[in-house]
Amino acid sequence: MFIPIAATLTIACVVGVVWLVQLNSRRAQENSRRAAIERELTDLNAPSSLREVRPQMFSIVLPPVSVRSVEPQAELTPRTDIRVVELQLLWTQKEQYASYRAVLRRVGNTEQFTIPNLHVEKNSGGSAVRVRLPAHLLSRGLYQVSVSGVAGDGAPGQAEEYTFTVGG
């Protein structure tokens, strides 16, 4: 009489252990993938890398959402020859910060990536924060980039929001 109950409990325990092992394996793979993407973003946006002009790079200037009037949504069309997309995010705030942080997310997706230690660059068109993204990271959809200033003491400053669409 106890044998069927013991067998059922044993099978339930084995199934539970297998499920937990698979769940932990998926989490570890996801954490590794995420860490690799964040390393790639950090490398692409390092000051030494931003000085390089890459031959397989597409660059687009984006005004903040608050500045846009009736301008059409900026759209990127994926091409196989493009490896890096550079966003030149116009910085319209008067206050300047020690550094800037960008947060990239695809609308409708909870995953987001943070790109720290960015800087404002001044050129003839004003001030902009350059952010480079690997093209393979961008899939079809609407993207939102939030850039905020980071004061010398680490306190967050004002933020601007930018959007663009990846077509295809």
mmCIF file of N, CA and C in Angstrom, residues 45-140:
data_model
loop_
_atom_site.group_PDB
_atom_site.id
_atom_site.type_symbol
_atom_site.label_atom_id
_atom_site.label_comp_id
_atom_site.label_asym_id
_atom_site.label_seq_id
_atom_site.Cartn_x
_atom_site.Cartn_y
_atom_site.Cartn_z
ATOM 1 N N ASN A 45 31.131 52.014 -26.628
ATOM 2 C CA ASN A 45 30.935 53.384 -26.178
ATOM 3 C C ASN A 45 32.072 53.921 -25.313
ATOM 4 N N ALA A 46 33.171 53.192 -25.267
ATOM 5 C CA ALA A 46 34.364 53.686 -24.567
ATOM 6 C C ALA A 46 34.902 54.881 -25.351
ATOM 7 N N PRO A 47 35.462 55.873 -24.660
ATOM 8 C CA PRO A 47 35.976 57.057 -25.366
ATOM 9 C C PRO A 47 36.929 56.717 -26.515
ATOM 10 N N SER A 48 37.801 55.735 -26.329
ATOM 11 C CA SER A 48 38.743 55.373 -27.400
ATOM 12 C C SER A 48 38.011 54.809 -28.610
ATOM 13 N N SER A 49 36.942 54.063 -28.379
ATOM 14 C CA SER A 49 36.163 53.494 -29.477
ATOM 15 C C SER A 49 35.340 54.566 -30.198
ATOM 16 N N LEU A 50 34.839 55.543 -29.441
ATOM 17 C CA LEU A 50 34.046 56.609 -30.058
ATOM 18 C C LEU A 50 34.887 57.493 -30.975
ATOM 19 N N ARG A 51 36.201 57.504 -30.775
ATOM 20 C CA ARG A 51 37.088 58.287 -31.646
ATOM 21 C C ARG A 51 37.262 57.613 -33.012
ATOM 22 N N GLU A 52 37.037 56.304 -33.065
ATOM 23 C CA GLU A 52 37.205 55.564 -34.316
ATOM 24 C C GLU A 52 36.010 55.804 -35.238
ATOM 25 N N VAL A 53 36.296 55.954 -36.511
ATOM 26 C CA VAL A 53 35.233 56.017 -37.512
ATOM 27 C C VAL A 53 35.199 54.646 -38.170
ATOM 28 N N ARG A 54 34.100 53.955 -37.961
ATOM 29 C CA ARG A 54 33.991 52.594 -38.473
ATOM 30 C C ARG A 54 33.367 52.602 -39.868
ATOM 31 N N PRO A 55 33.912 51.792 -40.787
ATOM 32 C CA PRO A 55 33.394 51.794 -42.154
ATOM 33 C C PRO A 55 31.982 51.206 -42.263
ATOM 34 N N GLN A 56 31.607 50.325 -41.369
ATOM 35 C CA GLN A 56 30.302 49.670 -41.452
ATOM 36 C C GLN A 56 29.357 50.250 -40.403
ATOM 37 N N MET A 57 29.343 51.593 -40.331
ATOM 38 C CA MET A 57 28.547 52.261 -39.309
ATOM 39 C C MET A 57 27.535 53.193 -39.964
ATOM 40 N N PHE A 58 26.348 53.217 -39.399
ATOM 41 C CA PHE A 58 25.299 54.125 -39.829
ATOM 42 C C PHE A 58 25.045 55.095 -38.691
ATOM 43 N N SER A 59 24.963 56.383 -38.996
ATOM 44 C CA SER A 59 24.777 57.390 -37.964
ATOM 45 C C SER A 59 23.474 58.143 -38.202
ATOM 46 N N ILE A 60 22.752 58.427 -37.120
ATOM 47 C CA ILE A 60 21.488 59.151 -37.210
ATOM 48 C C ILE A 60 21.409 60.152 -36.056
ATOM 49 N N VAL A 61 20.915 61.355 -36.348
ATOM 50 C CA VAL A 61 20.749 62.396 -35.337
ATOM 51 C C VAL A 61 19.304 62.356 -34.856
ATOM 52 N N LEU A 62 19.129 62.295 -33.524
ATOM 53 C CA LEU A 62 17.787 62.255 -32.942
ATOM 54 C C LEU A 62 17.578 63.422 -31.988
ATOM 55 N N PRO A 63 16.543 64.218 -32.227
ATOM 56 C CA PRO A 63 16.194 65.247 -31.243
ATOM 57 C C PRO A 63 15.398 64.592 -30.113
ATOM 58 N N PRO A 64 15.365 65.217 -28.942
ATOM 59 C CA PRO A 64 14.558 64.645 -27.858
ATOM 60 C C PRO A 64 13.074 64.680 -28.227
ATOM 61 N N VAL A 65 12.318 63.786 -27.642
ATOM 62 C CA VAL A 65 10.888 63.702 -27.908
ATOM 63 C C VAL A 65 10.214 65.036 -27.593
ATOM 64 N N SER A 66 10.635 65.715 -26.533
ATOM 65 C CA SER A 66 10.008 66.973 -26.125
ATOM 66 C C SER A 66 10.221 68.092 -27.135
ATOM 67 N N VAL A 67 11.235 67.989 -27.994
ATOM 68 C CA VAL A 67 11.545 69.035 -28.959
ATOM 69 C C VAL A 67 10.821 68.792 -30.292
ATOM 70 N N ARG A 68 10.528 67.546 -30.594
ATOM 71 C CA ARG A 68 9.906 67.224 -31.874
ATOM 72 C C ARG A 68 8.524 67.828 -31.963
ATOM 73 N N SER A 69 8.195 68.257 -33.138
ATOM 74 C CA SER A 69 6.848 68.768 -33.355
ATOM 75 C C SER A 69 6.100 67.740 -34.196
ATOM 76 N N VAL A 70 6.014 67.987 -35.473
ATOM 77 C CA VAL A 70 5.304 67.062 -36.347
ATOM 78 C C VAL A 70 6.271 66.296 -37.242
ATOM 79 N N GLU A 71 7.529 66.251 -36.843
ATOM 80 C CA GLU A 71 8.517 65.515 -37.620
ATOM 81 C C GLU A 71 8.169 64.031 -37.626
ATOM 82 N N PRO A 72 8.435 63.359 -38.735
ATOM 83 C CA PRO A 72 8.174 61.918 -38.765
ATOM 84 C C PRO A 72 9.138 61.179 -37.830
ATOM 85 N N GLN A 73 8.713 60.014 -37.384
ATOM 86 C CA GLN A 73 9.529 59.164 -36.511
ATOM 87 C C GLN A 73 10.798 58.746 -37.258
ATOM 88 N N ALA A 74 11.954 58.865 -36.607
ATOM 89 C CA ALA A 74 13.214 58.419 -37.213
ATOM 90 C C ALA A 74 13.154 56.910 -37.381
ATOM 91 N N GLU A 75 13.499 56.443 -38.573
ATOM 92 C CA GLU A 75 13.432 55.004 -38.834
ATOM 93 C C GLU A 75 14.747 54.503 -39.409
ATOM 94 N N LEU A 76 15.182 53.386 -38.879
ATOM 95 C CA LEU A 76 16.379 52.702 -39.376
ATOM 96 C C LEU A 76 15.919 51.486 -40.161
ATOM 97 N N THR A 77 16.511 51.280 -41.303
ATOM 98 C CA THR A 77 16.218 50.086 -42.082
ATOM 99 C C THR A 77 17.452 49.198 -42.033
ATOM 100 N N PRO A 78 17.314 47.996 -41.474
ATOM 101 C CA PRO A 78 18.482 47.116 -41.340
ATOM 102 C C PRO A 78 19.085 46.760 -42.698
ATOM 103 N N ARG A 79 20.412 46.764 -42.733
ATOM 104 C CA ARG A 79 21.148 46.341 -43.919
ATOM 105 C C ARG A 79 22.270 45.424 -43.459
ATOM 106 N N THR A 80 22.609 44.484 -44.284
ATOM 107 C CA THR A 80 23.641 43.508 -43.894
ATOM 108 C C THR A 80 25.024 44.140 -43.770
ATOM 109 N N ASP A 81 25.257 45.277 -44.459
ATOM 110 C CA ASP A 81 26.582 45.900 -44.393
ATOM 111 C C ASP A 81 26.754 46.790 -43.166
ATOM 112 N N ILE A 82 25.697 47.026 -42.412
ATOM 113 C CA ILE A 82 25.784 47.867 -41.215
ATOM 114 C C ILE A 82 26.040 46.981 -40.005
ATOM 115 N N ARG A 83 27.127 47.259 -39.293
ATOM 116 C CA ARG A 83 27.487 46.505 -38.081
ATOM 117 C C ARG A 83 27.208 47.307 -36.817
ATOM 118 N N VAL A 84 27.304 48.645 -36.933
ATOM 119 C CA VAL A 84 27.139 49.518 -35.768
ATOM 120 C C VAL A 84 26.214 50.670 -36.148
ATOM 121 N N VAL A 85 25.296 50.987 -35.253
ATOM 122 C CA VAL A 85 24.416 52.143 -35.416
ATOM 123 C C VAL A 85 24.822 53.169 -34.370
ATOM 124 N N GLU A 86 25.110 54.385 -34.827
ATOM 125 C CA GLU A 86 25.471 55.449 -33.901
ATOM 126 C C GLU A 86 24.306 56.428 -33.804
ATOM 127 N N LEU A 87 23.824 56.613 -32.594
ATOM 128 C CA LEU A 87 22.772 57.583 -32.322
ATOM 129 C C LEU A 87 23.442 58.846 -31.811
ATOM 130 N N GLN A 88 23.176 59.965 -32.454
ATOM 131 C CA GLN A 88 23.657 61.247 -31.963
ATOM 132 C C GLN A 88 22.445 61.918 -31.329
ATOM 133 N N LEU A 89 22.379 61.831 -30.016
ATOM 134 C CA LEU A 89 21.227 62.297 -29.254
ATOM 135 C C LEU A 89 21.448 63.755 -28.862
ATOM 136 N N LEU A 90 20.688 64.645 -29.481
ATOM 137 C CA LEU A 90 20.864 66.076 -29.227
ATOM 138 C C LEU A 90 20.544 66.387 -27.772
ATOM 139 N N TRP A 91 21.466 67.044 -27.107
ATOM 140 C CA TRP A 91 21.299 67.392 -25.688
ATOM 141 C C TRP A 91 20.923 68.867 -25.625
ATOM 142 N N THR A 92 19.665 69.133 -25.272
ATOM 143 C CA THR A 92 19.155 70.505 -25.270
ATOM 144 C C THR A 92 19.149 71.137 -23.885
ATOM 145 N N GLN A 93 19.465 70.365 -22.859
ATOM 146 C CA GLN A 93 19.487 70.905 -21.501
ATOM 147 C C GLN A 93 20.652 71.876 -21.351
ATOM 148 N N LYS A 94 20.425 72.936 -20.606
ATOM 149 C CA LYS A 94 21.494 73.918 -20.370
ATOM 150 C C LYS A 94 22.536 73.374 -19.392
ATOM 151 N N GLU A 95 22.085 72.624 -18.406
ATOM 152 C CA GLU A 95 22.997 72.095 -17.390
ATOM 153 C C GLU A 95 23.856 70.976 -17.977
ATOM 154 N N GLN A 96 25.131 71.015 -17.654
ATOM 155 C CA GLN A 96 26.066 69.990 -18.099
ATOM 156 C C GLN A 96 26.455 69.133 -16.897
ATOM 157 N N TYR A 97 26.745 67.864 -17.144
ATOM 158 C CA TYR A 97 27.050 66.912 -16.075
ATOM 159 C C TYR A 97 28.420 66.282 -16.293
ATOM 160 N N ALA A 98 28.927 65.670 -15.239
ATOM 161 C CA ALA A 98 30.225 64.998 -15.312
ATOM 162 C C ALA A 98 30.186 63.862 -16.334
ATOM 163 N N SER A 99 29.083 63.143 -16.374
ATOM 164 C CA SER A 99 28.901 62.081 -17.359
ATOM 165 C C SER A 99 27.403 61.880 -17.571
ATOM 166 N N TYR A 100 27.089 60.971 -18.481
ATOM 167 C CA TYR A 100 25.692 60.701 -18.822
ATOM 168 C C TYR A 100 25.488 59.196 -18.887
ATOM 169 N N ARG A 101 24.238 58.811 -18.689
ATOM 170 C CA ARG A 101 23.890 57.383 -18.732
ATOM 171 C C ARG A 101 22.692 57.238 -19.665
ATOM 172 N N ALA A 102 22.774 56.281 -20.582
ATOM 173 C CA ALA A 102 21.669 56.006 -21.496
ATOM 174 C C ALA A 102 21.067 54.652 -21.141
ATOM 175 N N VAL A 103 19.751 54.588 -21.227
ATOM 176 C CA VAL A 103 19.040 53.332 -21.021
ATOM 177 C C VAL A 103 18.266 53.058 -22.303
ATOM 178 N N LEU A 104 18.542 51.929 -22.927
ATOM 179 C CA LEU A 104 17.907 51.525 -24.177
ATOM 180 C C LEU A 104 16.912 50.417 -23.902
ATOM 181 N N ARG A 105 15.710 50.575 -24.465
ATOM 182 C CA ARG A 105 14.738 49.495 -24.361
ATOM 183 C C ARG A 105 13.848 49.492 -25.587
ATOM 184 N N ARG A 106 13.407 48.316 -25.957
ATOM 185 C CA ARG A 106 12.452 48.178 -27.049
ATOM 186 C C ARG A 106 11.065 48.263 -26.430
ATOM 187 N N VAL A 107 10.215 49.125 -26.968
ATOM 188 C CA VAL A 107 8.868 49.296 -26.427
ATOM 189 C C VAL A 107 8.119 47.971 -26.546
ATOM 190 N N GLY A 108 7.481 47.570 -25.456
ATOM 191 C CA GLY A 108 6.766 46.298 -25.420
ATOM 192 C C GLY A 108 7.604 45.162 -24.875
ATOM 193 N N ASN A 109 8.853 45.450 -24.524
ATOM 194 C CA ASN A 109 9.764 44.447 -23.986
ATOM 195 C C ASN A 109 10.295 44.979 -22.655
ATOM 196 N N THR A 110 10.381 44.138 -21.660
ATOM 197 C CA THR A 110 10.847 44.590 -20.349
ATOM 198 C C THR A 110 12.367 44.676 -20.258
ATOM 199 N N GLU A 111 13.069 44.022 -21.166
ATOM 200 C CA GLU A 111 14.537 44.029 -21.119
ATOM 201 C C GLU A 111 15.068 45.405 -21.498
ATOM 202 N N GLN A 112 16.015 45.879 -20.727
ATOM 203 C CA GLN A 112 16.652 47.155 -21.024
ATOM 204 C C GLN A 112 18.140 47.045 -20.746
ATOM 205 N N PHE A 113 18.896 47.913 -21.445
ATOM 206 C CA PHE A 113 20.347 47.909 -21.301
ATOM 207 C C PHE A 113 20.816 49.304 -20.929
ATOM 208 N N THR A 114 21.708 49.374 -19.950
ATOM 209 C CA THR A 114 22.242 50.645 -19.485
ATOM 210 C C THR A 114 23.650 50.832 -20.037
ATOM 211 N N ILE A 115 23.896 52.031 -20.547
ATOM 212 C CA ILE A 115 25.213 52.371 -21.093
ATOM 213 C C ILE A 115 25.741 53.544 -20.271
ATOM 214 N N PRO A 116 26.699 53.298 -19.375
ATOM 215 C CA PRO A 116 27.207 54.365 -18.498
ATOM 216 C C PRO A 116 28.375 55.131 -19.117
ATOM 217 N N ASN A 117 28.795 56.166 -18.412
ATOM 218 C CA ASN A 117 30.012 56.928 -18.727
ATOM 219 C C ASN A 117 30.035 57.535 -20.130
ATOM 220 N N LEU A 118 28.915 58.105 -20.535
ATOM 221 C CA LEU A 118 28.856 58.812 -21.809
ATOM 222 C C LEU A 118 29.146 60.285 -21.570
ATOM 223 N N HIS A 119 29.482 61.009 -22.636
ATOM 224 C CA HIS A 119 29.809 62.423 -22.504
ATOM 225 C C HIS A 119 29.159 63.219 -23.619
ATOM 226 N N VAL A 120 28.915 64.492 -23.333
ATOM 227 C CA VAL A 120 28.369 65.398 -24.331
ATOM 228 C C VAL A 120 29.510 65.899 -25.196
ATOM 229 N N GLU A 121 29.265 65.941 -26.487
ATOM 230 C CA GLU A 121 30.242 66.485 -27.424
ATOM 231 C C GLU A 121 29.615 67.693 -28.094
ATOM 232 N N LYS A 122 30.388 68.730 -28.215
ATOM 233 C CA LYS A 122 29.906 69.947 -28.871
ATOM 234 C C LYS A 122 30.394 69.954 -30.311
ATOM 235 N N ASN A 123 29.471 70.322 -31.208
ATOM 236 C CA ASN A 123 29.840 70.479 -32.612
ATOM 237 C C ASN A 123 29.063 71.652 -33.182
ATOM 238 N N SER A 124 29.144 71.847 -34.474
ATOM 239 C CA SER A 124 28.486 73.004 -35.082
ATOM 240 C C SER A 124 26.977 72.976 -34.911
ATOM 241 N N GLY A 125 26.395 71.783 -34.756
ATOM 242 C CA GLY A 125 24.949 71.656 -34.596
ATOM 243 C C GLY A 125 24.479 71.771 -33.157
ATOM 244 N N GLY A 126 25.386 71.967 -32.214
ATOM 245 C CA GLY A 126 25.023 72.047 -30.799
ATOM 246 C C GLY A 126 25.725 70.973 -30.000
ATOM 247 N N SER A 127 25.023 70.445 -29.019
ATOM 248 C CA SER A 127 25.589 69.403 -28.158
ATOM 249 C C SER A 127 24.844 68.092 -28.380
ATOM 250 N N ALA A 128 25.591 67.001 -28.316
ATOM 251 C CA ALA A 128 24.974 65.689 -28.507
ATOM 252 C C ALA A 128 25.705 64.646 -27.677
ATOM 253 N N VAL A 129 24.956 63.639 -27.272
ATOM 254 C CA VAL A 129 25.519 62.461 -26.610
ATOM 255 C C VAL A 129 25.517 61.366 -27.669
ATOM 256 N N ARG A 130 26.711 60.837 -27.959
ATOM 257 C CA ARG A 130 26.793 59.753 -28.947
ATOM 258 C C ARG A 130 26.691 58.412 -28.252
ATOM 259 N N VAL A 131 25.848 57.551 -28.823
ATOM 260 C CA VAL A 131 25.665 56.197 -28.313
ATOM 261 C C VAL A 131 25.775 55.246 -29.494
ATOM 262 N N ARG A 132 26.657 54.275 -29.369
ATOM 263 C CA ARG A 132 26.813 53.273 -30.429
ATOM 264 C C ARG A 132 26.181 51.960 -29.989
ATOM 265 N N LEU A 133 25.454 51.362 -30.925
ATOM 266 C CA LEU A 133 24.755 50.105 -30.672
ATOM 267 C C LEU A 133 25.145 49.083 -31.733
ATOM 268 N N PRO A 134 25.355 47.835 -31.330
ATOM 269 C CA PRO A 134 25.605 46.804 -32.342
ATOM 270 C C PRO A 134 24.307 46.559 -33.116
ATOM 271 N N ALA A 135 24.387 46.508 -34.426
ATOM 272 C CA ALA A 135 23.191 46.351 -35.260
ATOM 273 C C ALA A 135 22.456 45.046 -34.953
ATOM 274 N N HIS A 136 23.179 44.005 -34.581
ATOM 275 C CA HIS A 136 22.520 42.721 -34.303
ATOM 276 C C HIS A 136 21.608 42.778 -33.080
ATOM 277 N N LEU A 137 21.784 43.792 -32.245
ATOM 278 C CA LEU A 137 20.955 43.946 -31.050
ATOM 279 C C LEU A 137 19.575 44.518 -31.388
ATOM 280 N N LEU A 138 19.471 45.179 -32.518
ATOM 281 C CA LEU A 138 18.239 45.869 -32.884
ATOM 282 C C LEU A 138 17.357 45.001 -33.773
ATOM 283 N N SER A 139 16.161 44.719 -33.298
ATOM 284 C CA SER A 139 15.185 43.997 -34.100
ATOM 285 C C SER A 139 14.040 44.947 -34.430
ATOM 286 N N ARG A 140 13.172 44.521 -35.269
ATOM 287 C CA ARG A 140 12.066 45.363 -35.722
ATOM 288 C C ARG A 140 11.234 45.853 -34.536
#
